[in-house]
Tab-separated table of C-alpha atoms in Angstrom:
chain	number	residue	atom	x	y	z
A	76	MET	CA	0.730	5.424	15.959
A	77	THR	CA	3.145	2.588	14.407
A	78	SER	CA	2.999	-0.525	11.733
A	79	GLU	CA	5.065	-3.436	12.348
A	80	HIS	CA	4.651	-4.635	9.201
A	81	PRO	CA	4.333	-3.653	5.727
A	82	SER	CA	1.272	-5.241	5.175
A	83	ALA	CA	0.170	-5.253	8.765
A	84	PRO	CA	-3.002	-3.119	10.283
A	85	THR	CA	-1.285	-0.139	12.208
A	86	ALA	CA	-2.470	-0.931	16.340
A	87	ILE	CA	-2.443	0.773	19.458
A	88	ALA	CA	-6.056	0.730	21.205
A	89	PRO	CA	-6.915	-3.171	22.608
A	90	ALA	CA	-9.056	-5.260	20.228
A	91	ALA	CA	-11.366	-7.148	23.065
A	92	ASP	CA	-14.331	-5.368	21.743
A	93	ALA	CA	-13.862	-5.536	17.713
A	94	PRO	CA	-16.279	-7.085	15.878
A	95	ARG	CA	-14.857	-10.555	14.990
A	96	GLY	CA	-14.438	-11.126	11.320
A	97	ALA	CA	-15.293	-7.359	10.403
A	98	PRO	CA	-13.406	-4.886	8.088
A	99	CYS	CA	-10.261	-3.272	10.271
A	100	TRP	CA	-8.110	-1.941	8.339
A	101	ALA	CA	-6.662	-1.417	4.189
A	102	ASN	CA	-2.965	-1.262	3.406
A	103	LEU	CA	-1.384	0.060	0.197
A	104	THR	CA	1.468	-1.748	-1.807
A	105	ALA	CA	3.089	0.808	-3.707
A	106	ARG	CA	6.571	1.090	-5.473
A	107	ASP	CA	7.514	5.054	-4.413
A	108	LEU	CA	6.261	5.813	-1.310
A	109	GLN	CA	6.698	9.841	-2.041
A	110	ALA	CA	4.450	9.351	-5.384
A	111	ALA	CA	1.545	7.187	-3.800
A	112	GLU	CA	1.702	10.083	-0.724
A	113	LYS	CA	1.424	13.000	-3.917
A	114	PHE	CA	-1.450	10.799	-5.138
A	115	TYR	CA	-3.823	9.763	-2.618
A	116	GLY	CA	-2.780	12.951	-0.591
A	117	SER	CA	-4.449	15.045	-3.579
A	118	VAL	CA	-7.001	12.678	-4.537
A	119	LEU	CA	-8.057	11.942	-1.497
A	120	GLY	CA	-7.090	14.818	0.935
A	121	TRP	CA	-4.779	12.675	3.341
A	122	GLU	CA	-1.854	13.935	5.154
A	123	PHE	CA	0.990	11.385	6.290
A	124	ARG	CA	3.158	10.760	9.055
A	125	ASN	CA	6.441	8.079	9.123
A	126	THR	CA	5.951	4.989	10.833
A	127	THR	CA	8.857	3.154	13.121
A	128	LEU	CA	9.360	1.035	10.382
A	129	GLY	CA	11.721	3.503	8.241
A	130	ASP	CA	11.244	5.797	5.249
A	131	HIS	CA	9.471	3.176	2.932
A	132	PHE	CA	6.109	3.095	4.868
A	133	ALA	CA	3.715	5.453	6.042
A	134	VAL	CA	0.322	6.565	7.816
A	135	ALA	CA	-2.292	7.979	6.225
A	136	LEU	CA	-4.489	10.499	7.953
A	137	SER	CA	-7.856	11.632	7.645
A	138	ASP	CA	-8.717	14.911	9.545
A	139	GLY	CA	-6.121	13.553	12.028
A	140	ARG	CA	-7.683	9.772	12.252
A	141	PRO	CA	-5.241	6.900	10.550
A	142	VAL	CA	-7.265	5.576	7.748
A	143	ALA	CA	-4.735	3.372	5.632
A	144	GLY	CA	-1.101	2.116	5.937
A	145	ILE	CA	1.363	2.480	2.308
A	146	GLY	CA	4.546	0.286	2.308
A	147	ALA	CA	6.034	1.527	-0.771
A	148	VAL	CA	7.644	-2.501	-1.291
A	149	ALA	CA	6.430	-3.927	-4.257
A	150	THR	CA	9.603	-3.546	-6.437
A	151	ASP	CA	11.579	-5.048	-3.536
A	152	LEU	CA	9.291	-8.197	-2.683
A	153	GLN	CA	8.434	-8.232	-6.229
A	154	ILE	CA	4.321	-8.081	-5.540
A	155	ALA	CA	1.646	-6.483	-7.146
A	156	VAL	CA	0.476	-2.991	-6.698
A	157	GLY	CA	-2.283	-2.831	-4.451
A	158	TRP	CA	-4.535	-2.487	-1.899
A	159	THR	CA	-5.667	-4.782	0.904
A	160	PRO	CA	-8.129	-5.068	3.293
A	161	TYR	CA	-7.762	-6.835	6.478
A	162	PHE	CA	-10.022	-8.359	8.932
A	163	PHE	CA	-9.979	-8.976	12.816
A	164	VAL	CA	-9.707	-12.252	14.153
A	165	PRO	CA	-9.710	-13.510	17.353
A	166	GLN	CA	-6.913	-16.227	16.350
A	167	VAL	CA	-5.242	-15.731	13.443
A	168	ASP	CA	-3.265	-19.089	13.471
A	169	GLU	CA	-6.939	-20.790	13.528
A	170	ALA	CA	-7.710	-18.572	10.515
A	171	ALA	CA	-4.907	-19.566	8.825
A	172	GLY	CA	-5.788	-23.560	9.099
A	173	ARG	CA	-9.390	-22.717	7.972
A	174	ILE	CA	-8.121	-20.931	4.735
A	175	ARG	CA	-5.964	-23.651	4.151
A	176	GLU	CA	-8.796	-26.428	4.562
A	177	ARG	CA	-10.860	-24.284	1.884
A	178	SER	CA	-7.923	-25.128	-0.286
A	179	ALA	CA	-6.846	-21.054	-0.660
A	180	THR	CA	-3.025	-19.536	-0.166
A	181	VAL	CA	-1.639	-18.284	2.788
A	182	ALA	CA	0.827	-16.046	1.041
A	183	LEU	CA	2.361	-14.783	3.725
A	184	GLY	CA	2.279	-15.295	7.886
A	185	PRO	CA	1.358	-16.086	10.509
A	186	VAL	CA	3.882	-12.851	11.749
A	187	ALA	CA	4.186	-11.996	14.739
A	188	PHE	CA	4.445	-8.047	15.713
A	189	ALA	CA	4.240	-6.197	18.951
A	190	SER	CA	1.135	-5.273	18.675
A	191	GLY	CA	-0.566	-8.749	17.016
A	192	ARG	CA	-0.262	-11.316	14.337
A	193	ALA	CA	-0.761	-10.941	10.654
A	194	LEU	CA	-1.344	-13.275	7.535
A	195	VAL	CA	-2.175	-12.606	4.135
A	196	ALA	CA	-4.032	-14.794	1.648
A	197	ALA	CA	-5.474	-15.290	-1.700
A	198	ASP	CA	-8.851	-16.853	-1.772
A	199	ARG	CA	-9.834	-19.756	-3.797
A	200	ASP	CA	-10.716	-17.345	-6.926
A	201	GLY	CA	-6.924	-15.251	-6.309
A	202	ALA	CA	-8.801	-12.043	-4.507
A	203	VAL	CA	-6.451	-10.711	-1.968
A	204	PHE	CA	-7.124	-10.346	1.926
A	205	GLY	CA	-5.550	-9.889	5.080
A	206	VAL	CA	-6.422	-11.185	8.550
A	207	TRP	CA	-5.389	-9.529	11.647
A	208	ASP	CA	-5.573	-10.641	14.761
A	209	GLY	CA	-4.194	-7.663	17.880
A	210	ARG	CA	-4.803	-4.142	18.736
A	211	LEU	CA	-6.497	-2.018	16.547
A	212	PRO	CA	-6.135	1.691	15.420
A	213	ARG	CA	-7.117	4.215	18.649
A	214	GLY	CA	-10.942	4.988	17.757
A	215	TRP	CA	-11.258	1.731	15.373
A	216	GLU	CA	-15.083	1.722	15.934
A	217	THR	CA	-15.413	4.881	13.756
A	218	TRP	CA	-12.743	4.045	11.370
A	219	HIS	CA	-15.175	3.893	8.510
A	220	ASP	CA	-15.476	7.408	8.685
A	221	GLN	CA	-12.772	7.900	7.878
A	222	GLY	CA	-11.354	4.968	5.909
A	223	PRO	CA	-13.100	2.622	3.250
A	224	VAL	CA	-16.639	3.180	3.386
A	225	VAL	CA	-17.274	-0.259	2.402
A	226	LEU	CA	-15.111	-2.584	0.719
A	227	ARG	CA	-16.638	-4.733	-2.017
A	228	LEU	CA	-15.530	-8.126	-3.683
A	229	ARG	CA	-15.962	-8.542	-7.282
A	230	THR	CA	-15.209	-12.202	-7.807
A	231	ARG	CA	-16.483	-15.681	-9.932
A	232	ASP	CA	-19.413	-16.820	-7.611
A	233	ALA	CA	-20.552	-14.591	-4.917
A	234	PHE	CA	-22.572	-17.076	-3.172
A	235	GLU	CA	-19.438	-19.639	-3.083
A	236	ALA	CA	-17.926	-16.715	-2.104
A	237	ALA	CA	-19.581	-16.044	0.814
A	238	ILE	CA	-19.448	-19.735	2.231
A	239	PHE	CA	-15.664	-19.248	1.808
A	240	TYR	CA	-15.029	-16.000	3.566
A	241	GLY	CA	-17.830	-16.726	5.994
A	242	GLY	CA	-16.153	-20.035	7.143
A	243	VAL	CA	-12.689	-18.277	7.162
A	244	LEU	CA	-13.961	-14.765	9.527
A	245	GLN	CA	-16.696	-16.898	11.131
A	246	TRP	CA	-19.579	-14.406	9.770
A	247	ALA	CA	-22.926	-15.199	10.441
A	248	ASP	CA	-22.024	-18.165	13.299
A	249	GLY	CA	-25.134	-16.809	15.398
A	250	SER	CA	-22.687	-15.204	17.795
A	251	PRO	CA	-23.444	-11.289	19.536
A	252	ASP	CA	-19.745	-9.885	18.208
A	253	GLY	CA	-19.800	-11.737	14.975
A	254	CYS	CA	-21.297	-10.415	11.452
A	255	THR	CA	-24.323	-11.045	9.878
A	256	VAL	CA	-24.553	-12.151	6.200
A	257	ASP	CA	-28.062	-11.400	3.525
A	258	TYR	CA	-28.640	-11.946	-0.087
A	259	GLU	CA	-30.056	-8.256	-1.037
A	260	HIS	CA	-30.748	-7.098	-4.892
A	261	GLU	CA	-28.234	-9.725	-6.142
A	262	GLU	CA	-25.261	-9.343	-4.170
A	263	VAL	CA	-24.152	-10.304	-1.228
A	264	VAL	CA	-24.128	-7.769	1.890
A	265	VAL	CA	-22.111	-8.397	5.123
A	266	ARG	CA	-22.932	-6.166	8.290
A	267	SER	CA	-21.233	-5.719	11.179
A	268	GLY	CA	-23.223	-3.868	14.124
A	269	GLY	CA	-26.330	-3.502	11.675
A	270	ALA	CA	-23.963	-1.370	9.051
A	271	VAL	CA	-23.003	-2.492	5.590
A	272	VAL	CA	-19.012	-3.126	5.751
A	273	ALA	CA	-18.853	-5.486	2.386
A	274	ARG	CA	-20.384	-6.451	-0.491
A	275	LEU	CA	-19.797	-9.778	-2.439
A	276	SER	CA	-21.135	-9.585	-6.101
A	277	SER	CA	-20.490	-11.887	-9.046
A	278	GLY	CA	-19.544	-11.410	-12.551
A	279	ALA	CA	-15.027	-11.325	-12.381
A	280	VAL	CA	-13.941	-13.523	-14.569
A	281	GLU	CA	-10.244	-15.414	-13.130
A	282	ALA	CA	-7.936	-15.487	-16.237
A	283	ASP	CA	-9.283	-11.731	-18.198
A	284	PRO	CA	-5.957	-9.964	-18.793
A	285	ASP	CA	-7.700	-7.170	-17.432
A	286	PRO	CA	-7.316	-6.480	-13.302
A	287	THR	CA	-10.215	-4.689	-12.923
A	288	VAL	CA	-12.239	-7.977	-14.133
A	289	ARG	CA	-10.449	-10.582	-12.612
A	290	PRO	CA	-11.870	-11.404	-8.604
A	291	HIS	CA	-10.200	-8.208	-6.282
A	292	TRP	CA	-11.201	-6.781	-3.135
A	293	ASP	CA	-12.556	-2.924	-3.730
A	294	VAL	CA	-11.981	-0.609	-1.640
A	295	GLN	CA	-13.983	2.172	-1.805
A	296	PHE	CA	-13.573	5.761	-0.057
A	297	THR	CA	-16.304	8.387	0.956
A	298	VAL	CA	-15.570	11.876	-0.504
A	299	PRO	CA	-17.483	14.859	-1.000
A	300	ASP	CA	-16.880	14.677	-5.015
A	301	THR	CA	-15.994	12.653	-7.159
A	302	GLY	CA	-15.814	15.115	-10.199
A	303	ALA	CA	-12.331	16.503	-8.474
A	304	CYS	CA	-11.155	13.488	-7.178
A	305	VAL	CA	-11.072	11.863	-10.551
A	306	ALA	CA	-9.711	15.269	-12.034
A	307	ALA	CA	-6.676	15.160	-9.124
A	308	ALA	CA	-6.249	11.470	-10.241
A	309	ARG	CA	-5.925	12.633	-13.888
A	310	GLY	CA	-3.682	15.353	-13.345
A	311	LEU	CA	-1.189	12.939	-11.702
A	312	GLY	CA	-1.158	10.336	-14.416
A	313	GLY	CA	-3.951	8.348	-12.454
A	314	THR	CA	-6.569	6.776	-14.665
A	315	LEU	CA	-10.249	6.673	-14.529
A	316	ILE	CA	-12.010	3.095	-14.978
A	317	ARG	CA	-15.583	3.983	-14.745
A	318	GLN	CA	-17.948	6.333	-13.430
A	319	GLY	CA	-22.017	6.573	-12.584
A	320	SER	CA	-24.074	7.062	-10.070
A	321	THR	CA	-26.495	4.591	-7.435
A	322	HIS	CA	-29.241	5.291	-5.749
A	323	SER	CA	-27.052	5.954	-2.412
A	324	GLY	CA	-24.816	8.488	-4.892
A	325	ALA	CA	-22.029	8.691	-7.506
A	326	TYR	CA	-19.032	6.761	-7.799
A	327	ALA	CA	-15.821	6.809	-9.613
A	328	GLU	CA	-13.051	3.701	-10.182
A	329	LEU	CA	-9.930	4.633	-10.459
A	330	ARG	CA	-6.321	3.303	-11.007
A	331	ASP	CA	-3.393	4.892	-9.153
A	332	PRO	CA	-0.425	5.128	-11.400
A	333	ASP	CA	0.974	2.136	-10.153
A	334	GLY	CA	-1.832	0.580	-10.960
A	335	GLY	CA	-3.278	-0.052	-7.596
A	336	LEU	CA	-7.325	-0.159	-8.178
A	337	PHE	CA	-9.703	2.008	-5.841
A	338	THR	CA	-13.451	3.827	-5.853
A	339	VAL	CA	-14.434	7.147	-4.426
A	340	THR	CA	-18.126	7.704	-3.605
A	341	THR	CA	-20.068	10.238	-2.432
A	342	ALA	CA	-22.495	8.352	-0.231
A	343	ARG	CA	-22.496	5.665	3.168
A	344	PRO	CA	-24.580	3.063	1.476
A	345	PRO	CA	-27.407	2.071	3.454
A	346	ALA	CA	-27.696	-0.160	6.382
């Protein structure tokens, strides 16, 4: 598997059957590749392999399956460290137009690669996300079994955000291959094929100095034991932000040594 851009999803298999508007990949922008590999390898049990992009890039593997990309480009490009989720669309140019029409920002792209086209954008509250039009990782239909179990947008107003992303990603437009959107337990829930793939919750504050409070997409990974992940993260310079439990299992919100935010959880959310 190869990646054609530090922020673009790695790809091989045709995406003809990909659910439109659903999450399809996640990339980490880091400062040091070896340090990131050591940290996430210890915390999440990942292995890594090189890509055609060179020494600053790698693909993370879980049980031999690609689950995420890492690009050590934050220092060179003077961009923030963090996780970026990607959503599949049939036409990235049209998605770029829909983003701009809604007064949001296309920060990078659309950029063409051998396996497809990508862009990176920020919504109106500043949360960063990506859009991908092209091939997806082989076995993408089981990606959530090994990769991010769900994405959670922490935003100022979940209803307003749902309208924005629904328009950009064409959620709930009635098409058989699209995502559905519901309001449950005081948050917006996005499903693809009946499975929860994203949640949008209100309460983030745009100007807060704490990045955990500002609007952002939180990438959540399923693990057998959150306590072991917390211990491993702390041992390698990571920080525990908060931990607790819900009806579906335990969770821990973590910050890696570079400042990248992510969550580990013991259970998949119910469909």
